[in-house]
Short mmCIF file of N, CA and C in Angstrom, two decimals:
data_model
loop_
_atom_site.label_atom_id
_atom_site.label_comp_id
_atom_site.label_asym_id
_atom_site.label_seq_id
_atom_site.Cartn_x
_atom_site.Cartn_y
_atom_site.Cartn_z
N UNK O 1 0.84 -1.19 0.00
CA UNK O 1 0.00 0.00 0.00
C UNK O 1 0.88 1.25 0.00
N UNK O 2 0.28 1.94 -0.19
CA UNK O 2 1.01 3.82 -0.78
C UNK O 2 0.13 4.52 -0.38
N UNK O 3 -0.99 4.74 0.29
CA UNK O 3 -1.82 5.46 -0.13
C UNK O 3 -1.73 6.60 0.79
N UNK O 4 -2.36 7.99 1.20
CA UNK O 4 -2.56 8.67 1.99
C UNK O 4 -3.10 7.70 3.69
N UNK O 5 -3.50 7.11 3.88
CA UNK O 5 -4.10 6.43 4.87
C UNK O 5 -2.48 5.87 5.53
N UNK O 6 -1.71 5.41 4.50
CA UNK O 6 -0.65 4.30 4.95
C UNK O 6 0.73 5.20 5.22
N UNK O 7 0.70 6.53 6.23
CA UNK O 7 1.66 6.92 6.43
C UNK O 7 2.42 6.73 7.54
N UNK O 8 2.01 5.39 8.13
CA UNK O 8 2.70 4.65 9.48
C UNK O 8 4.65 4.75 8.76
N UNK O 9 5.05 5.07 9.84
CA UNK O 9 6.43 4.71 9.77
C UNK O 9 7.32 6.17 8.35
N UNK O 10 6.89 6.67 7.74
CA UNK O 10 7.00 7.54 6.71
C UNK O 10 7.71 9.01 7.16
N UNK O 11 8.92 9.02 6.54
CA UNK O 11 9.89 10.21 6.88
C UNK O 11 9.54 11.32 7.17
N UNK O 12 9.34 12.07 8.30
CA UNK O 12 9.22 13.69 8.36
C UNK O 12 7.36 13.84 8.64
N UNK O 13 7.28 12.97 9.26
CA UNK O 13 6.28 13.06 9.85
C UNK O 13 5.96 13.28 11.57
N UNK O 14 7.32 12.64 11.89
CA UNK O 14 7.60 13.16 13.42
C UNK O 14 7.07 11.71 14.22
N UNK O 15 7.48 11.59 15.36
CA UNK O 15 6.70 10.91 16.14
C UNK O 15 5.48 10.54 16.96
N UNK O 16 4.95 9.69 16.93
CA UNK O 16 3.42 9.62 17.47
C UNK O 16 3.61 10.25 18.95
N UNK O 17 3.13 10.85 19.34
CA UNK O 17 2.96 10.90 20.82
C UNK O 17 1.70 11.73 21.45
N UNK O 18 1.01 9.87 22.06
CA UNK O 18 -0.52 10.02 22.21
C UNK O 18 -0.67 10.88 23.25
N UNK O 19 -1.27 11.36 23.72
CA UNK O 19 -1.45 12.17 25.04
C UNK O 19 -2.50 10.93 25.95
N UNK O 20 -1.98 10.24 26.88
CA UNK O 20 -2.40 9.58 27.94
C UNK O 20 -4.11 9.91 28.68
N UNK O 21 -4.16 11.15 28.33
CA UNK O 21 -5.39 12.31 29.17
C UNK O 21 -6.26 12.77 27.99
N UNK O 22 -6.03 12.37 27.19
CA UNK O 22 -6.96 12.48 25.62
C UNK O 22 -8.37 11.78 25.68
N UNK O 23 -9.66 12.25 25.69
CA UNK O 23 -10.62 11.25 25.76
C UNK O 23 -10.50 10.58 24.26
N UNK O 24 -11.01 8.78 24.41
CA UNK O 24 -10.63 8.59 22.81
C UNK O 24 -11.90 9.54 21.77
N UNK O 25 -12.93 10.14 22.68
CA UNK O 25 -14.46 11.00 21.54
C UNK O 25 -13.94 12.09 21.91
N UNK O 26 -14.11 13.03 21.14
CA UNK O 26 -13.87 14.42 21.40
C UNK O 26 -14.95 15.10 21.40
N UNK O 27 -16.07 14.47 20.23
CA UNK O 27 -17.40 14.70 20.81
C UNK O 27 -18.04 13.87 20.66
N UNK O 28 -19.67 13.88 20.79
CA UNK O 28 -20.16 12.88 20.57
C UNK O 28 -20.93 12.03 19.04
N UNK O 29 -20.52 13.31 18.00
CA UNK O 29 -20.89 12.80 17.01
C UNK O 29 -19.96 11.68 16.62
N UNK O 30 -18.30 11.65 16.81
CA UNK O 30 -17.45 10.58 16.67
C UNK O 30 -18.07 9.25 17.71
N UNK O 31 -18.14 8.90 18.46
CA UNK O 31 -18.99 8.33 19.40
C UNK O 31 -19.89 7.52 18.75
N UNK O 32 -20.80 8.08 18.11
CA UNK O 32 -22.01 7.86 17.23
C UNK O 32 -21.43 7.09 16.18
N UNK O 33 -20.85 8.01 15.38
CA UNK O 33 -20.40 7.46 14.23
C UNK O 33 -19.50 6.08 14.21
N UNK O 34 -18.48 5.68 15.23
CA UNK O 34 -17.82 4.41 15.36
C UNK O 34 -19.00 3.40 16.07
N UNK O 35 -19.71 4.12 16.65
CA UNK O 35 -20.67 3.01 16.99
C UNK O 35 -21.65 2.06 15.84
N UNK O 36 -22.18 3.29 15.25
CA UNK O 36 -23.13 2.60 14.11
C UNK O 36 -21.93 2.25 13.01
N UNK O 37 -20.94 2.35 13.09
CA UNK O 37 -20.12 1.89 12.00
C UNK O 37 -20.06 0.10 12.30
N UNK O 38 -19.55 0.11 13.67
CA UNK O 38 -19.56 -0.95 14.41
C UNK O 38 -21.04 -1.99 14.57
N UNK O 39 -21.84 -1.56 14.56
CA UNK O 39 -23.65 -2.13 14.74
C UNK O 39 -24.07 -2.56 13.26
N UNK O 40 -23.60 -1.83 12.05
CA UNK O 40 -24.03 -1.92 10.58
C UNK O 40 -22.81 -3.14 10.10
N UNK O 41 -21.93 -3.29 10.68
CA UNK O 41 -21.36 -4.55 10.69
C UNK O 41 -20.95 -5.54 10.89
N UNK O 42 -22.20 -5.38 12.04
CA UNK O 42 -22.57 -6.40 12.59
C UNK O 42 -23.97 -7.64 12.21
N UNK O 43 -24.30 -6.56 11.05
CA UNK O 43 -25.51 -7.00 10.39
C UNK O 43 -24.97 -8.01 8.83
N UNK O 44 -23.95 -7.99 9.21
CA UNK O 44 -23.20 -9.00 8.15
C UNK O 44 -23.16 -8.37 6.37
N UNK O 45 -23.27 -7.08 6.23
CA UNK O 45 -23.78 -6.33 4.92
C UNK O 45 -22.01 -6.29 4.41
N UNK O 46 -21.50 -6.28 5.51
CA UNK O 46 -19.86 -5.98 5.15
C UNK O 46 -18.60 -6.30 6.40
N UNK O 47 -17.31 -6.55 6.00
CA UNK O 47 -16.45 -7.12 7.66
C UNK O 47 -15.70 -6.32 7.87
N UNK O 48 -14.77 -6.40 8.64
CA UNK O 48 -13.48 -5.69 9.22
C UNK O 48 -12.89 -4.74 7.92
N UNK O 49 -12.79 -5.90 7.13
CA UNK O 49 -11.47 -5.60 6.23
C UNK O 49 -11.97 -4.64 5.22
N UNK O 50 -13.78 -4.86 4.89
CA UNK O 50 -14.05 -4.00 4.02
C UNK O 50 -14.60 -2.54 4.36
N UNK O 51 -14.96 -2.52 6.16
CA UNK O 51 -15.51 -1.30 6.46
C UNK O 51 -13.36 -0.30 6.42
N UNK O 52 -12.55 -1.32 6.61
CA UNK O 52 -11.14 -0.26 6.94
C UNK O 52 -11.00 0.21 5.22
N UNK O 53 -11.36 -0.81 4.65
CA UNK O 53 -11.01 -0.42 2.75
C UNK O 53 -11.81 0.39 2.61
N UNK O 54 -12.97 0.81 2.66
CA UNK O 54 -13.64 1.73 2.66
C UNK O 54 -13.29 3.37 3.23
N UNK O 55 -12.78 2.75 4.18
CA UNK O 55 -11.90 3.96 4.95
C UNK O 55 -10.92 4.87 3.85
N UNK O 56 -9.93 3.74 3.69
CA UNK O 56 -9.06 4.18 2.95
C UNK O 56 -8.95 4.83 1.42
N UNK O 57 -10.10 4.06 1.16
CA UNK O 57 -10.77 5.10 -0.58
C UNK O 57 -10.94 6.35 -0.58
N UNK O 58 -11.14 7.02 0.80
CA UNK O 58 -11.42 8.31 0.55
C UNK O 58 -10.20 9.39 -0.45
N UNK O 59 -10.50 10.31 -1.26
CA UNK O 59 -9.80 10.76 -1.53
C UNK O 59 -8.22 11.75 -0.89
N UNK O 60 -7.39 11.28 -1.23
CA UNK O 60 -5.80 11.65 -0.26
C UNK O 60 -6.32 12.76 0.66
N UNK O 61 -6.52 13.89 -0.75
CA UNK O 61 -6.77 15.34 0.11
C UNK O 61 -7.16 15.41 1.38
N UNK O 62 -8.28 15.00 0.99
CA UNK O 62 -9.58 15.08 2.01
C UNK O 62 -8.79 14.20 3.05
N UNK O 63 -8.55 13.18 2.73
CA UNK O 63 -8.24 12.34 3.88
C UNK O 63 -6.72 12.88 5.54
N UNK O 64 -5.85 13.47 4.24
CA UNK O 64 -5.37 14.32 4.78
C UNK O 64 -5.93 15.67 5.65
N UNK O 65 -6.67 15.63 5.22
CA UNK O 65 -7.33 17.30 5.78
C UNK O 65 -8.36 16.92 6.62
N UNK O 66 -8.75 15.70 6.83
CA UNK O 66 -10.10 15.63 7.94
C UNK O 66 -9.51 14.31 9.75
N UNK O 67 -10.35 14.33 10.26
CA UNK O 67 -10.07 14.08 11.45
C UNK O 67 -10.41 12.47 11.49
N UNK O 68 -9.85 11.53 12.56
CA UNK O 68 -10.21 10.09 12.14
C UNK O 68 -11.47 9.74 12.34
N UNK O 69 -12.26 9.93 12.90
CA UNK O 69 -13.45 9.74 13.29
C UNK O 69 -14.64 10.23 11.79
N UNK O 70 -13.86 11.06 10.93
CA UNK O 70 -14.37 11.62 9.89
C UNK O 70 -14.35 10.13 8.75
N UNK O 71 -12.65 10.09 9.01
CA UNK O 71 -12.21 8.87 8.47
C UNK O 71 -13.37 7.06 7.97
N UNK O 72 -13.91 7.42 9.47
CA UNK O 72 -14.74 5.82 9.61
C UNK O 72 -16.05 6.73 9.39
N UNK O 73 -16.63 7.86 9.85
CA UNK O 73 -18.27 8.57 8.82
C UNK O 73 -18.13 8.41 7.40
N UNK O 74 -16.83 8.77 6.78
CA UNK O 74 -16.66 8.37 5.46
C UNK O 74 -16.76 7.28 4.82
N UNK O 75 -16.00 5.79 5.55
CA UNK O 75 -16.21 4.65 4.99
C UNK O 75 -18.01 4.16 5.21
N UNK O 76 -18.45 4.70 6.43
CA UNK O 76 -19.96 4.07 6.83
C UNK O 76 -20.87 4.31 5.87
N UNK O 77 -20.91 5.77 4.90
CA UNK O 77 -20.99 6.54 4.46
C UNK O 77 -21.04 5.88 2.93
N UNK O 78 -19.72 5.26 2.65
CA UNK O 78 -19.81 4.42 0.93
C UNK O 78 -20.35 3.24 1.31
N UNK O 79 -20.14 2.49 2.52
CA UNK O 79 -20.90 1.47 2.37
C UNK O 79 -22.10 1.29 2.36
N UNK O 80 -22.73 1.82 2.79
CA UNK O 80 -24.48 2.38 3.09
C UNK O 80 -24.67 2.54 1.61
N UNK O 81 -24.14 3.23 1.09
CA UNK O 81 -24.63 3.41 -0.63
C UNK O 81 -24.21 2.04 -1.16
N UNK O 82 -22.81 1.62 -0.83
CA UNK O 82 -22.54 0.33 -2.09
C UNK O 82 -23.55 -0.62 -1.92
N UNK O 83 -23.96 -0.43 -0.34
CA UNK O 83 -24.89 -2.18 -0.03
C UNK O 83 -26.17 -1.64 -0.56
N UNK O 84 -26.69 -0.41 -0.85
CA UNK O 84 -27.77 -0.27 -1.13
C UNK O 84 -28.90 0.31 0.18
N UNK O 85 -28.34 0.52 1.18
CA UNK O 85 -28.72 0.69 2.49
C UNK O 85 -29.46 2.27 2.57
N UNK O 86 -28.96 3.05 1.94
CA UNK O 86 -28.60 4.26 1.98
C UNK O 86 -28.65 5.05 0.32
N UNK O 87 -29.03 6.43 0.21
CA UNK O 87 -28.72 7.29 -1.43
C UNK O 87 -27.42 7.85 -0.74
N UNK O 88 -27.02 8.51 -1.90
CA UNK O 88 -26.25 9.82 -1.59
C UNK O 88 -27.47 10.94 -1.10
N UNK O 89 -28.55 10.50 -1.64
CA UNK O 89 -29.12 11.77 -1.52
C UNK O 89 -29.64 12.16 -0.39
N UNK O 90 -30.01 10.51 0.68
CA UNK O 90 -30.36 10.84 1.89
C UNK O 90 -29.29 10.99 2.45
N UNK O 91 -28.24 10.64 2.70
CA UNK O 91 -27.48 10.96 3.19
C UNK O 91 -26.72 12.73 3.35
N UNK O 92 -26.78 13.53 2.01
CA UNK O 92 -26.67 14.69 1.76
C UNK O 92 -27.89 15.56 2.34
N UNK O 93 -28.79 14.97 2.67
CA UNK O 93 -30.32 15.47 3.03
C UNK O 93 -30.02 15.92 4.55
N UNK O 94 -29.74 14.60 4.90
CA UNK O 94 -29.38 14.17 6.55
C UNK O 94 -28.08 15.30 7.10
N UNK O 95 -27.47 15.11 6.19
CA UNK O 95 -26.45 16.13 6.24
C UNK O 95 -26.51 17.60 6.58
N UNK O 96 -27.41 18.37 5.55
CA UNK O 96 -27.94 19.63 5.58
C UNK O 96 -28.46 19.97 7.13
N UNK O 97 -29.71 19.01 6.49
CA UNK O 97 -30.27 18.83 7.83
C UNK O 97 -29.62 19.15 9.35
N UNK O 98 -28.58 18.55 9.51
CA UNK O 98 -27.95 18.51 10.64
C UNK O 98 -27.26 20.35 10.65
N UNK O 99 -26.38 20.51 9.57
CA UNK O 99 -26.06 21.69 9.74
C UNK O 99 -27.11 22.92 9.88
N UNK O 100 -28.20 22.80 9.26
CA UNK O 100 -29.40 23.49 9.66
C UNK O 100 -29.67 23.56 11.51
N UNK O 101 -29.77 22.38 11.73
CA UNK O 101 -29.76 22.06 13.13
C UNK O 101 -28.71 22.80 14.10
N UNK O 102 -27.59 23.00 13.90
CA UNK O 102 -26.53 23.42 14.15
C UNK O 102 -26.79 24.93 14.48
N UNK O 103 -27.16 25.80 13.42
CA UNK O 103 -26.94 26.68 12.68
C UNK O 103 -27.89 27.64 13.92
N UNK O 104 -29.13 26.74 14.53
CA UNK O 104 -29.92 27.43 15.26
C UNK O 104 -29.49 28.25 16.48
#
């Protein structure tokens, strides 16, 4: 692998260093999101290997530029469409929606 996702071990990136006192949610939409990532594959639609490949399709940029928890909304996100579970369009709906929600 090469991809943006696979920069374990990769020059000039510096060293990991987790902070011990870090909650692993920062909020609770990450929370949410690894959960039902976790519950929707449990329903046998898809496994381990294909909810992390999913992960990793996202485009570099983006993938670079967003947070991990974004990482696994993203893969939940194509799989829901590939299995048929899900549109783009509800999902973009749901989306709005939420930022509407926000916005109040």
């Amino acid at each position: 692998m090469n991809g943006a996702h696979d920069l374990g071990g990769m020059h000039g990136f510096g060293p990991i260093d987790p902070d011990p006192e870090e909650p692993v949610f920062g909020d609770e939409w990450e929370r949410r999101a690894f959960a039902i990532t976790l519950a929707m594959g449990a329903r046998g639609d898809w496994n381990l290997d294909m909810s992390r490949h999913a992960r990793e399709r996202m485009d570099p940029s983006a993938y670079l530029a967003s947070s991990y928890y974004e990482h696994w909304l993203h893969g939940l996100a194509l799989l829901c469409v590939e299995k048929g579970l899900l549109t783009v369009e509800e999902i973009e709906a749901r989306e709005s929606a939420m930022r509407t929600e926000e916005q109040r």
